Amino acid sequence: MPPSRVWKNLAIGLVITIVMTTLSTVLAEDGGRAEEFWESLAVGLSVTAAVTGVTWWLRRGRTAR
């Protein structure tokens, strides 16, 4: 069974979140690394959850028809 769009969006979102968090932590000033890490992680996971949730909701609506 091929993976659905929901799983693909989740995987892509998690990869982007990891890259974004790593880059922002590396580029942060010395005193703000932990703060930058948690902020980037929260934003990335929120966006990933929103996109995945909307994709799941749309797919669910189409299969119900």
mmCIF file of N, CA and C in Angstrom, residues 31-58:
data_model
loop_
_atom_site.group_PDB
_atom_site.id
_atom_site.type_symbol
_atom_site.label_atom_id
_atom_site.label_comp_id
_atom_site.label_asym_id
_atom_site.label_seq_id
_atom_site.Cartn_x
_atom_site.Cartn_y
_atom_site.Cartn_z
ATOM 1 N N GLY A 31 24.185 33.154 23.854
ATOM 2 C CA GLY A 31 23.294 33.139 25.002
ATOM 3 C C GLY A 31 21.893 32.660 24.710
ATOM 4 N N GLY A 32 21.486 32.645 23.453
ATOM 5 C CA GLY A 32 20.099 32.339 23.133
ATOM 6 C C GLY A 32 19.888 31.021 22.419
ATOM 7 N N ARG A 33 20.832 30.116 22.489
ATOM 8 C CA ARG A 33 20.702 28.857 21.741
ATOM 9 C C ARG A 33 19.529 28.007 22.218
ATOM 10 N N ALA A 34 19.376 27.848 23.511
ATOM 11 C CA ALA A 34 18.287 27.017 24.026
ATOM 12 C C ALA A 34 16.942 27.657 23.715
ATOM 13 N N GLU A 35 16.864 28.950 23.885
ATOM 14 C CA GLU A 35 15.627 29.674 23.597
ATOM 15 C C GLU A 35 15.280 29.572 22.108
ATOM 16 N N GLU A 36 16.250 29.732 21.264
ATOM 17 C CA GLU A 36 16.067 29.648 19.811
ATOM 18 C C GLU A 36 15.648 28.227 19.407
ATOM 19 N N PHE A 37 16.240 27.235 20.057
ATOM 20 C CA PHE A 37 15.913 25.840 19.781
ATOM 21 C C PHE A 37 14.438 25.563 20.059
ATOM 22 N N TRP A 38 13.976 25.919 21.243
ATOM 23 C CA TRP A 38 12.594 25.633 21.625
ATOM 24 C C TRP A 38 11.600 26.432 20.786
ATOM 25 N N GLU A 39 11.952 27.674 20.460
ATOM 26 C CA GLU A 39 11.064 28.495 19.632
ATOM 27 C C GLU A 39 10.921 27.904 18.230
ATOM 28 N N SER A 40 12.031 27.528 17.624
ATOM 29 C CA SER A 40 11.997 26.941 16.282
ATOM 30 C C SER A 40 11.280 25.603 16.287
ATOM 31 N N LEU A 41 11.504 24.822 17.312
ATOM 32 C CA LEU A 41 10.848 23.530 17.415
ATOM 33 C C LEU A 41 9.332 23.695 17.547
ATOM 34 N N ALA A 42 8.911 24.633 18.361
ATOM 35 C CA ALA A 42 7.481 24.879 18.549
ATOM 36 C C ALA A 42 6.823 25.359 17.253
ATOM 37 N N VAL A 43 7.466 26.278 16.559
ATOM 38 C CA VAL A 43 6.909 26.786 15.299
ATOM 39 C C VAL A 43 6.855 25.674 14.255
ATOM 40 N N GLY A 44 7.924 24.939 14.117
ATOM 41 C CA GLY A 44 7.975 23.862 13.128
ATOM 42 C C GLY A 44 6.942 22.786 13.379
ATOM 43 N N LEU A 45 6.810 22.362 14.626
ATOM 44 C CA LEU A 45 5.831 21.327 14.941
ATOM 45 C C LEU A 45 4.399 21.834 14.792
ATOM 46 N N SER A 46 4.179 23.105 15.104
ATOM 47 C CA SER A 46 2.840 23.682 14.935
ATOM 48 C C SER A 46 2.438 23.719 13.464
ATOM 49 N N VAL A 47 3.339 24.162 12.619
ATOM 50 C CA VAL A 47 3.045 24.221 11.183
ATOM 51 C C VAL A 47 2.863 22.812 10.626
ATOM 52 N N THR A 48 3.723 21.884 11.032
ATOM 53 C CA THR A 48 3.601 20.502 10.571
ATOM 54 C C THR A 48 2.263 19.902 11.000
ATOM 55 N N ALA A 49 1.879 20.133 12.241
ATOM 56 C CA ALA A 49 0.603 19.609 12.733
ATOM 57 C C ALA A 49 -0.571 20.229 11.979
ATOM 58 N N ALA A 50 -0.500 21.516 11.699
ATOM 59 C CA ALA A 50 -1.593 22.186 10.987
ATOM 60 C C ALA A 50 -1.730 21.643 9.567
ATOM 61 N N VAL A 51 -0.638 21.535 8.849
ATOM 62 C CA VAL A 51 -0.687 21.039 7.462
ATOM 63 C C VAL A 51 -1.143 19.587 7.430
ATOM 64 N N THR A 52 -0.611 18.772 8.318
ATOM 65 C CA THR A 52 -0.999 17.362 8.362
ATOM 66 C C THR A 52 -2.467 17.211 8.749
ATOM 67 N N GLY A 53 -2.915 18.003 9.710
ATOM 68 C CA GLY A 53 -4.310 17.943 10.135
ATOM 69 C C GLY A 53 -5.278 18.345 9.041
ATOM 70 N N VAL A 54 -4.954 19.405 8.332
ATOM 71 C CA VAL A 54 -5.819 19.851 7.232
ATOM 72 C C VAL A 54 -5.829 18.815 6.116
ATOM 73 N N THR A 55 -4.680 18.253 5.801
ATOM 74 C CA THR A 55 -4.615 17.221 4.769
ATOM 75 C C THR A 55 -5.457 16.013 5.173
ATOM 76 N N TRP A 56 -5.337 15.586 6.414
ATOM 77 C CA TRP A 56 -6.125 14.459 6.908
ATOM 78 C C TRP A 56 -7.619 14.779 6.822
ATOM 79 N N TRP A 57 -7.993 15.984 7.232
ATOM 80 C CA TRP A 57 -9.394 16.390 7.230
ATOM 81 C C TRP A 57 -9.961 16.398 5.804
ATOM 82 N N LEU A 58 -9.184 16.929 4.856
ATOM 83 C CA LEU A 58 -9.635 16.950 3.463
ATOM 84 C C LEU A 58 -9.748 15.546 2.893
#
